[in-house]
């Protein structure tokens, strides 16, 4: 089953509206000069989402949010719903990023609730999973990933999860300059797909599994050439047009 490669930039807490708009315009130009067969998205801060989506119109670049709340509306000060994010121009939403798990109390149970809201609103969810270095070194890699996947996807049918994207981001590789080796990435992605198969059966062969963690122009091509690596979720290197365009070219 051919899975279309999907490269997304997670801008995290970076870039003003003007900077984000300029970046997406620059990226659109780079992709016009050098078209790609990959699906491409950027995920700005929520405040810049609408402006970036407007600036990306007419280009092949989709726009995503970095999080959503699970409730639709009401007394939830400071939160943003799936429908508001979609209304602002988002097609995608990142869920359960390790930084949210680490700093903001995100759990598999809350990822599961957010996933429900994303699917209901018709957003494409990018569900993030990944182990810490201590977990990997302690022999817990498979247990951790399996628990995260099953927890996040609990209660949904394969039919509901048709658009699901999973991002495998080893916590020890995020922002550290250390990437998983190509072999580690392939092996872990194959394991993730085997767990997905337990949950959604044959759909597992169609679900894109992105790799994330210090993906750079010089390592992207090799990681992305692995059979079970279907794209990348890029942090730091997505903040520069030339670097992100080079990573996309490597897909
Ligand atoms: P870096 O590419 O900066 O390591 O970040 C990866 C990441 O967390 C993407 O979501």
PDB file of C-alpha atoms and ligand atoms in Angstrom:
ATOM      1  CA  UNK A   1       0.000   0.000   0.000  1.00  0.00           C
ATOM      2  CA  UNK A   2       1.549   3.273  -1.112  1.00  0.00           C
ATOM      3  CA  UNK A   3       1.425   5.867   1.616  1.00  0.00           C
ATOM      4  CA  UNK A   4       1.975   9.448   0.536  1.00  0.00           C
ATOM      5  CA  UNK A   5       4.833  11.006   2.473  1.00  0.00           C
ATOM      6  CA  UNK A   6       3.732  13.765   4.828  1.00  0.00           C
ATOM      7  CA  UNK A   7       6.137  16.405   6.121  1.00  0.00           C
ATOM      8  CA  UNK A   8       4.824  18.818   8.743  1.00  0.00           C
ATOM      9  CA  UNK A   9       6.553  21.677  10.512  1.00  0.00           C
ATOM     10  CA  UNK A  10       5.805  22.180  14.180  1.00  0.00           C
ATOM     11  CA  UNK A  11       6.702  25.797  14.838  1.00  0.00           C
ATOM     12  CA  UNK A  12       6.072  25.394  18.587  1.00  0.00           C
ATOM     13  CA  UNK A  13       6.182  28.727  20.476  1.00  0.00           C
ATOM     14  CA  UNK A  14       7.988  30.630  17.742  1.00  0.00           C
ATOM     15  CA  UNK A  15       7.315  33.325  15.132  1.00  0.00           C
ATOM     16  CA  UNK A  16       5.016  36.329  15.135  1.00  0.00           C
ATOM     17  CA  UNK A  17       2.129  36.626  12.690  1.00  0.00           C
ATOM     18  CA  UNK A  18       4.327  38.613  10.297  1.00  0.00           C
ATOM     19  CA  UNK A  19       7.218  36.159  10.606  1.00  0.00           C
ATOM     20  CA  UNK A  20       4.982  33.134  10.132  1.00  0.00           C
ATOM     21  CA  UNK A  21       3.283  34.685   7.118  1.00  0.00           C
ATOM     22  CA  UNK A  22       6.634  35.489   5.545  1.00  0.00           C
ATOM     23  CA  UNK A  23       7.909  31.974   6.222  1.00  0.00           C
ATOM     24  CA  UNK A  24       4.918  30.289   4.595  1.00  0.00           C
ATOM     25  CA  UNK A  25       5.135  32.614   1.603  1.00  0.00           C
ATOM     26  CA  UNK A  26       8.807  31.775   1.229  1.00  0.00           C
ATOM     27  CA  UNK A  27       8.035  28.078   1.496  1.00  0.00           C
ATOM     28  CA  UNK A  28       5.249  28.374  -1.082  1.00  0.00           C
ATOM     29  CA  UNK A  29       7.710  29.965  -3.477  1.00  0.00           C
ATOM     30  CA  UNK A  30      10.305  27.251  -2.811  1.00  0.00           C
ATOM     31  CA  UNK A  31       7.709  24.546  -3.513  1.00  0.00           C
ATOM     32  CA  UNK A  32       6.557  26.321  -6.676  1.00  0.00           C
ATOM     33  CA  UNK A  33      10.168  26.312  -7.890  1.00  0.00           C
ATOM     34  CA  UNK A  34      10.712  22.712  -6.831  1.00  0.00           C
ATOM     35  CA  UNK A  35       7.372  20.853  -6.620  1.00  0.00           C
ATOM     36  CA  UNK A  36       7.052  17.875  -4.307  1.00  0.00           C
ATOM     37  CA  UNK A  37       4.867  14.795  -4.310  1.00  0.00           C
ATOM     38  CA  UNK A  38       4.760  14.912  -0.505  1.00  0.00           C
ATOM     39  CA  UNK A  39       1.932  16.352   1.552  1.00  0.00           C
ATOM     40  CA  UNK A  40       3.207  19.448   3.381  1.00  0.00           C
ATOM     41  CA  UNK A  41       1.875  21.339   6.386  1.00  0.00           C
ATOM     42  CA  UNK A  42       2.980  23.943   8.893  1.00  0.00           C
ATOM     43  CA  UNK A  43       1.655  24.290  12.427  1.00  0.00           C
ATOM     44  CA  UNK A  44       1.994  27.874  13.688  1.00  0.00           C
ATOM     45  CA  UNK A  45       0.980  29.246  17.068  1.00  0.00           C
ATOM     46  CA  UNK A  46      -2.807  29.470  17.190  1.00  0.00           C
ATOM     47  CA  UNK A  47      -2.759  33.274  16.996  1.00  0.00           C
ATOM     48  CA  UNK A  48      -1.004  33.153  13.624  1.00  0.00           C
ATOM     49  CA  UNK A  49      -3.004  30.261  12.233  1.00  0.00           C
ATOM     50  CA  UNK A  50      -5.542  32.309  10.318  1.00  0.00           C
ATOM     51  CA  UNK A  51      -3.005  34.670   8.767  1.00  0.00           C
ATOM     52  CA  UNK A  52      -0.707  31.792   7.823  1.00  0.00           C
ATOM     53  CA  UNK A  53      -3.636  29.859   6.327  1.00  0.00           C
ATOM     54  CA  UNK A  54      -4.595  32.919   4.261  1.00  0.00           C
ATOM     55  CA  UNK A  55      -1.002  33.332   3.114  1.00  0.00           C
ATOM     56  CA  UNK A  56      -0.792  29.636   2.175  1.00  0.00           C
ATOM     57  CA  UNK A  57      -3.918  29.773  -0.015  1.00  0.00           C
ATOM     58  CA  UNK A  58      -3.238  28.636  -3.550  1.00  0.00           C
ATOM     59  CA  UNK A  59      -0.112  26.762  -2.428  1.00  0.00           C
ATOM     60  CA  UNK A  60       0.102  23.040  -1.593  1.00  0.00           C
ATOM     61  CA  UNK A  61       0.853  23.887   2.057  1.00  0.00           C
ATOM     62  CA  UNK A  62      -1.758  22.931   4.625  1.00  0.00           C
ATOM     63  CA  UNK A  63      -1.989  24.470   8.067  1.00  0.00           C
ATOM     64  CA  UNK A  64      -2.417  22.805  11.426  1.00  0.00           C
ATOM     65  CA  UNK A  65      -2.848  23.714  15.078  1.00  0.00           C
ATOM     66  CA  UNK A  66      -0.542  22.498  17.837  1.00  0.00           C
ATOM     67  CA  UNK A  67      -3.307  21.502  20.234  1.00  0.00           C
ATOM     68  CA  UNK A  68      -7.058  21.777  20.859  1.00  0.00           C
ATOM     69  CA  UNK A  69      -9.344  21.383  23.813  1.00  0.00           C
ATOM     70  CA  UNK A  70     -11.902  18.567  23.719  1.00  0.00           C
ATOM     71  CA  UNK A  71     -14.912  20.694  24.583  1.00  0.00           C
ATOM     72  CA  UNK A  72     -16.749  22.494  21.830  1.00  0.00           C
ATOM     73  CA  UNK A  73     -17.558  25.675  23.757  1.00  0.00           C
ATOM     74  CA  UNK A  74     -18.381  26.996  27.203  1.00  0.00           C
ATOM     75  CA  UNK A  75     -16.661  28.121  30.369  1.00  0.00           C
ATOM     76  CA  UNK A  76     -13.136  26.879  29.583  1.00  0.00           C
ATOM     77  CA  UNK A  77     -11.023  29.996  29.916  1.00  0.00           C
ATOM     78  CA  UNK A  78      -7.995  30.067  27.679  1.00  0.00           C
ATOM     79  CA  UNK A  79      -8.901  27.045  25.561  1.00  0.00           C
ATOM     80  CA  UNK A  80      -9.500  26.670  21.818  1.00  0.00           C
ATOM     81  CA  UNK A  81     -11.881  24.175  20.270  1.00  0.00           C
ATOM     82  CA  UNK A  82     -11.526  22.008  17.185  1.00  0.00           C
ATOM     83  CA  UNK A  83     -14.259  23.936  15.380  1.00  0.00           C
ATOM     84  CA  UNK A  84     -12.595  27.299  16.090  1.00  0.00           C
ATOM     85  CA  UNK A  85      -9.274  26.003  14.834  1.00  0.00           C
ATOM     86  CA  UNK A  86     -10.956  24.661  11.723  1.00  0.00           C
ATOM     87  CA  UNK A  87     -12.803  27.931  11.231  1.00  0.00           C
ATOM     88  CA  UNK A  88      -9.449  29.734  11.398  1.00  0.00           C
ATOM     89  CA  UNK A  89      -8.181  27.640   8.484  1.00  0.00           C
ATOM     90  CA  UNK A  90      -6.635  24.538  10.034  1.00  0.00           C
ATOM     91  CA  UNK A  91      -6.787  21.155   8.337  1.00  0.00           C
ATOM     92  CA  UNK A  92      -4.586  19.342  10.855  1.00  0.00           C
ATOM     93  CA  UNK A  93      -3.995  19.298  14.583  1.00  0.00           C
ATOM     94  CA  UNK A  94      -1.029  17.951  16.552  1.00  0.00           C
ATOM     95  CA  UNK A  95      -2.158  16.027  19.634  1.00  0.00           C
ATOM     96  CA  UNK A  96      -0.209  14.755  22.633  1.00  0.00           C
ATOM     97  CA  UNK A  97       3.155  16.246  21.741  1.00  0.00           C
ATOM     98  CA  UNK A  98       5.743  15.210  24.315  1.00  0.00           C
ATOM     99  CA  UNK A  99       6.218  18.835  25.365  1.00  0.00           C
ATOM    100  CA  UNK A 100       2.543  18.946  26.267  1.00  0.00           C
ATOM    101  CA  UNK A 101       2.861  15.671  28.127  1.00  0.00           C
ATOM    102  CA  UNK A 102       6.018  16.877  29.911  1.00  0.00           C
ATOM    103  CA  UNK A 103       5.044  20.462  30.795  1.00  0.00           C
ATOM    104  CA  UNK A 104       1.256  20.636  30.656  1.00  0.00           C
ATOM    105  CA  UNK A 105       0.008  17.410  32.185  1.00  0.00           C
ATOM    106  CA  UNK A 106      -1.167  15.783  28.964  1.00  0.00           C
ATOM    107  CA  UNK A 107      -2.010  12.096  29.356  1.00  0.00           C
ATOM    108  CA  UNK A 108      -3.151   9.336  27.030  1.00  0.00           C
ATOM    109  CA  UNK A 109      -6.664   9.886  28.387  1.00  0.00           C
ATOM    110  CA  UNK A 110      -6.707  13.593  27.497  1.00  0.00           C
ATOM    111  CA  UNK A 111      -5.146  12.886  24.104  1.00  0.00           C
ATOM    112  CA  UNK A 112      -7.998  10.439  23.560  1.00  0.00           C
ATOM    113  CA  UNK A 113     -10.590  13.142  24.339  1.00  0.00           C
ATOM    114  CA  UNK A 114      -8.895  15.680  22.088  1.00  0.00           C
ATOM    115  CA  UNK A 115      -8.756  13.091  19.327  1.00  0.00           C
ATOM    116  CA  UNK A 116     -12.513  12.665  19.570  1.00  0.00           C
ATOM    117  CA  UNK A 117     -13.030  16.402  19.153  1.00  0.00           C
ATOM    118  CA  UNK A 118     -10.605  16.585  16.237  1.00  0.00           C
ATOM    119  CA  UNK A 119     -12.277  13.735  14.378  1.00  0.00           C
ATOM    120  CA  UNK A 120     -15.732  15.152  15.022  1.00  0.00           C
ATOM    121  CA  UNK A 121     -14.677  18.483  13.521  1.00  0.00           C
ATOM    122  CA  UNK A 122     -13.025  16.794  10.539  1.00  0.00           C
ATOM    123  CA  UNK A 123      -9.485  17.820  11.423  1.00  0.00           C
ATOM    124  CA  UNK A 124      -6.667  15.429  10.486  1.00  0.00           C
ATOM    125  CA  UNK A 125      -5.110  14.381  13.799  1.00  0.00           C
ATOM    126  CA  UNK A 126      -1.361  13.956  14.200  1.00  0.00           C
ATOM    127  CA  UNK A 127      -1.074  11.910  17.379  1.00  0.00           C
ATOM    128  CA  UNK A 128       2.395  12.061  18.934  1.00  0.00           C
ATOM    129  CA  UNK A 129       3.984   9.223  20.852  1.00  0.00           C
ATOM    130  CA  UNK A 130       7.510   8.607  22.041  1.00  0.00           C
ATOM    131  CA  UNK A 131       9.659   7.272  24.842  1.00  0.00           C
ATOM    132  CA  UNK A 132      12.188   8.983  27.092  1.00  0.00           C
ATOM    133  CA  UNK A 133      15.805   7.886  27.112  1.00  0.00           C
ATOM    134  CA  UNK A 134      15.347   6.230  30.513  1.00  0.00           C
ATOM    135  CA  UNK A 135      12.394   4.253  29.176  1.00  0.00           C
ATOM    136  CA  UNK A 136      14.330   3.085  26.111  1.00  0.00           C
ATOM    137  CA  UNK A 137      17.405   2.189  28.139  1.00  0.00           C
ATOM    138  CA  UNK A 138      15.237   0.450  30.724  1.00  0.00           C
ATOM    139  CA  UNK A 139      13.815  -1.889  28.094  1.00  0.00           C
ATOM    140  CA  UNK A 140      10.367  -0.268  28.233  1.00  0.00           C
ATOM    141  CA  UNK A 141      10.203   1.075  24.679  1.00  0.00           C
ATOM    142  CA  UNK A 142       7.534  -1.307  23.396  1.00  0.00           C
ATOM    143  CA  UNK A 143       5.428  -1.143  26.517  1.00  0.00           C
ATOM    144  CA  UNK A 144       5.460   2.674  26.535  1.00  0.00           C
ATOM    145  CA  UNK A 145       4.575   3.057  22.864  1.00  0.00           C
ATOM    146  CA  UNK A 146       1.932   0.371  22.983  1.00  0.00           C
ATOM    147  CA  UNK A 147       0.273   2.000  26.015  1.00  0.00           C
ATOM    148  CA  UNK A 148       0.354   5.442  24.376  1.00  0.00           C
ATOM    149  CA  UNK A 149      -1.138   4.182  21.106  1.00  0.00           C
ATOM    150  CA  UNK A 150      -3.858   2.079  22.710  1.00  0.00           C
ATOM    151  CA  UNK A 151      -4.698   4.831  25.196  1.00  0.00           C
ATOM    152  CA  UNK A 152      -4.937   7.532  22.553  1.00  0.00           C
ATOM    153  CA  UNK A 153      -7.047   5.448  20.166  1.00  0.00           C
ATOM    154  CA  UNK A 154      -9.294   3.733  22.710  1.00  0.00           C
ATOM    155  CA  UNK A 155     -12.947   3.598  21.724  1.00  0.00           C
ATOM    156  CA  UNK A 156     -12.574   4.624  18.074  1.00  0.00           C
ATOM    157  CA  UNK A 157     -13.301   2.379  15.132  1.00  0.00           C
ATOM    158  CA  UNK A 158     -10.977   1.947  12.171  1.00  0.00           C
ATOM    159  CA  UNK A 159     -13.595   3.754  10.091  1.00  0.00           C
ATOM    160  CA  UNK A 160     -13.355   6.786  12.400  1.00  0.00           C
ATOM    161  CA  UNK A 161      -9.554   6.702  12.326  1.00  0.00           C
ATOM    162  CA  UNK A 162      -9.205   6.709   8.535  1.00  0.00           C
ATOM    163  CA  UNK A 163      -7.385  10.066   8.468  1.00  0.00           C
ATOM    164  CA  UNK A 164      -5.154   9.383  11.488  1.00  0.00           C
ATOM    165  CA  UNK A 165      -1.476  10.286  11.307  1.00  0.00           C
ATOM    166  CA  UNK A 166       0.907   9.099  14.046  1.00  0.00           C
ATOM    167  CA  UNK A 167       4.148  10.909  14.834  1.00  0.00           C
ATOM    168  CA  UNK A 168       6.822   8.838  16.536  1.00  0.00           C
ATOM    169  CA  UNK A 169       9.041  11.311  18.354  1.00  0.00           C
ATOM    170  CA  UNK A 170      11.591   9.827  20.738  1.00  0.00           C
ATOM    171  CA  UNK A 171      11.753  12.409  23.539  1.00  0.00           C
ATOM    172  CA  UNK A 172      15.550  12.137  23.691  1.00  0.00           C
ATOM    173  CA  UNK A 173      15.815  13.210  20.050  1.00  0.00           C
ATOM    174  CA  UNK A 174      13.655  16.327  20.260  1.00  0.00           C
ATOM    175  CA  UNK A 175      15.647  19.537  20.057  1.00  0.00           C
ATOM    176  CA  UNK A 176      18.812  17.723  21.086  1.00  0.00           C
ATOM    177  CA  UNK A 177      20.516  17.333  17.728  1.00  0.00           C
ATOM    178  CA  UNK A 178      20.543  13.586  18.393  1.00  0.00           C
ATOM    179  CA  UNK A 179      18.399  11.608  15.970  1.00  0.00           C
ATOM    180  CA  UNK A 180      17.414   8.005  16.136  1.00  0.00           C
ATOM    181  CA  UNK A 181      19.603   6.001  13.785  1.00  0.00           C
ATOM    182  CA  UNK A 182      17.949   4.987  10.571  1.00  0.00           C
ATOM    183  CA  UNK A 183      17.753   1.427  11.858  1.00  0.00           C
ATOM    184  CA  UNK A 184      16.234   2.520  15.183  1.00  0.00           C
ATOM    185  CA  UNK A 185      13.652   4.611  13.366  1.00  0.00           C
ATOM    186  CA  UNK A 186      12.644   1.825  10.976  1.00  0.00           C
ATOM    187  CA  UNK A 187      12.526  -0.794  13.707  1.00  0.00           C
ATOM    188  CA  UNK A 188      10.427   1.377  15.986  1.00  0.00           C
ATOM    189  CA  UNK A 189       8.089   2.472  13.183  1.00  0.00           C
ATOM    190  CA  UNK A 190       7.524  -1.158  12.241  1.00  0.00           C
ATOM    191  CA  UNK A 191       6.675  -1.875  15.872  1.00  0.00           C
ATOM    192  CA  UNK A 192       4.272   1.092  15.983  1.00  0.00           C
ATOM    193  CA  UNK A 193       2.567  -0.222  12.856  1.00  0.00           C
ATOM    194  CA  UNK A 194       2.237  -3.664  14.440  1.00  0.00           C
ATOM    195  CA  UNK A 195       0.467  -2.116  17.426  1.00  0.00           C
ATOM    196  CA  UNK A 196      -1.745  -0.095  15.078  1.00  0.00           C
ATOM    197  CA  UNK A 197      -2.626  -3.364  13.338  1.00  0.00           C
ATOM    198  CA  UNK A 198      -3.854  -4.765  16.653  1.00  0.00           C
ATOM    199  CA  UNK A 199      -6.078  -1.706  17.083  1.00  0.00           C
ATOM    200  CA  UNK A 200      -7.352  -0.921  13.579  1.00  0.00           C
ATOM    201  CA  UNK A 201      -6.503  -4.041  11.558  1.00  0.00           C
ATOM    202  CA  UNK A 202      -5.675  -3.539   7.884  1.00  0.00           C
ATOM    203  CA  UNK A 203      -5.990   0.243   8.156  1.00  0.00           C
ATOM    204  CA  UNK A 204      -2.566   0.139   9.839  1.00  0.00           C
ATOM    205  CA  UNK A 205      -1.009  -0.241   6.397  1.00  0.00           C
ATOM    206  CA  UNK A 206      -2.522   3.059   5.294  1.00  0.00           C
ATOM    207  CA  UNK A 207      -1.774   5.158   8.393  1.00  0.00           C
ATOM    208  CA  UNK A 208       1.172   7.490   7.925  1.00  0.00           C
ATOM    209  CA  UNK A 209       3.767   7.298  10.698  1.00  0.00           C
ATOM    210  CA  UNK A 210       5.967  10.391  10.796  1.00  0.00           C
ATOM    211  CA  UNK A 211       9.348  10.464  12.477  1.00  0.00           C
ATOM    212  CA  UNK A 212      10.198  13.487  14.611  1.00  0.00           C
ATOM    213  CA  UNK A 213      13.291  14.494  16.554  1.00  0.00           C
ATOM    214  CA  UNK A 214      16.137  16.594  15.164  1.00  0.00           C
ATOM    215  CA  UNK A 215      15.218  15.988  11.524  1.00  0.00           C
ATOM    216  CA  UNK A 216      17.559  18.174   9.471  1.00  0.00           C
ATOM    217  CA  UNK A 217      18.363  18.571   5.773  1.00  0.00           C
ATOM    218  CA  UNK A 218      21.378  16.308   6.113  1.00  0.00           C
ATOM    219  CA  UNK A 219      19.595  13.354   7.730  1.00  0.00           C
ATOM    220  CA  UNK A 220      16.067  13.659   6.321  1.00  0.00           C
ATOM    221  CA  UNK A 221      16.545  11.734   3.123  1.00  0.00           C
ATOM    222  CA  UNK A 222      17.968   8.652   4.764  1.00  0.00           C
ATOM    223  CA  UNK A 223      15.384   8.497   7.548  1.00  0.00           C
ATOM    224  CA  UNK A 224      12.543   9.163   5.106  1.00  0.00           C
ATOM    225  CA  UNK A 225      13.713   6.389   2.798  1.00  0.00           C
ATOM    226  CA  UNK A 226      12.851   3.730   5.360  1.00  0.00           C
ATOM    227  CA  UNK A 227       9.817   1.619   4.418  1.00  0.00           C
ATOM    228  CA  UNK A 228       7.791   2.403   7.550  1.00  0.00           C
ATOM    229  CA  UNK A 229       8.800   6.064   7.850  1.00  0.00           C
ATOM    230  CA  UNK A 230       6.066   7.950   6.032  1.00  0.00           C
ATOM    231  CA  UNK A 231       7.144  11.489   6.695  1.00  0.00           C
ATOM    232  CA  UNK A 232       8.530  13.792   9.325  1.00  0.00           C
ATOM    233  CA  UNK A 233       7.341  16.137  12.033  1.00  0.00           C
ATOM    234  CA  UNK A 234      10.001  18.821  12.069  1.00  0.00           C
ATOM    235  CA  UNK A 235      10.634  21.333  14.837  1.00  0.00           C
ATOM    236  CA  UNK A 236      13.671  23.625  14.678  1.00  0.00           C
ATOM    237  CA  UNK A 237      14.485  23.012  11.028  1.00  0.00           C
ATOM    238  CA  UNK A 238      10.962  23.994   9.954  1.00  0.00           C
ATOM    239  CA  UNK A 239      11.647  27.590  11.018  1.00  0.00           C
ATOM    240  CA  UNK A 240      13.898  28.266   8.032  1.00  0.00           C
ATOM    241  CA  UNK A 241      12.607  28.108   4.455  1.00  0.00           C
ATOM    242  CA  UNK A 242      15.798  26.639   3.028  1.00  0.00           C
ATOM    243  CA  UNK A 243      16.091  23.901   5.659  1.00  0.00           C
ATOM    244  CA  UNK A 244      12.436  22.907   5.583  1.00  0.00           C
ATOM    245  CA  UNK A 245      12.355  22.934   1.768  1.00  0.00           C
ATOM    246  CA  UNK A 246      15.451  20.723   1.717  1.00  0.00           C
ATOM    247  CA  UNK A 247      13.796  18.256   4.116  1.00  0.00           C
ATOM    248  CA  UNK A 248      10.674  18.199   1.918  1.00  0.00           C
ATOM    249  CA  UNK A 249      12.865  17.556  -1.099  1.00  0.00           C
ATOM    250  CA  UNK A 250      14.297  14.585   0.779  1.00  0.00           C
ATOM    251  CA  UNK A 251      10.842  13.049   1.085  1.00  0.00           C
TER     252      UNK A 251
HETATM  253  P1  LIG B   1      13.099  19.221  16.623  1.00  0.00           P
HETATM  254  O1  LIG B   1      13.019  18.935  15.140  1.00  0.00           O
HETATM  255  O2  LIG B   1      13.427  20.648  16.921  1.00  0.00           O
HETATM  256  O3  LIG B   1      13.975  18.247  17.314  1.00  0.00           O
HETATM  257  O4  LIG B   1      11.618  19.012  17.205  1.00  0.00           O
HETATM  258  C1  LIG B   1      10.929  17.853  16.880  1.00  0.00           C
HETATM  259  C2  LIG B   1       9.528  18.002  17.339  1.00  0.00           C
HETATM  260  O5  LIG B   1       9.254  18.029  18.517  1.00  0.00           O
HETATM  261  C3  LIG B   1       8.492  18.158  16.321  1.00  0.00           C
HETATM  262  O6  LIG B   1       7.220  18.079  16.877  1.00  0.00           O
END
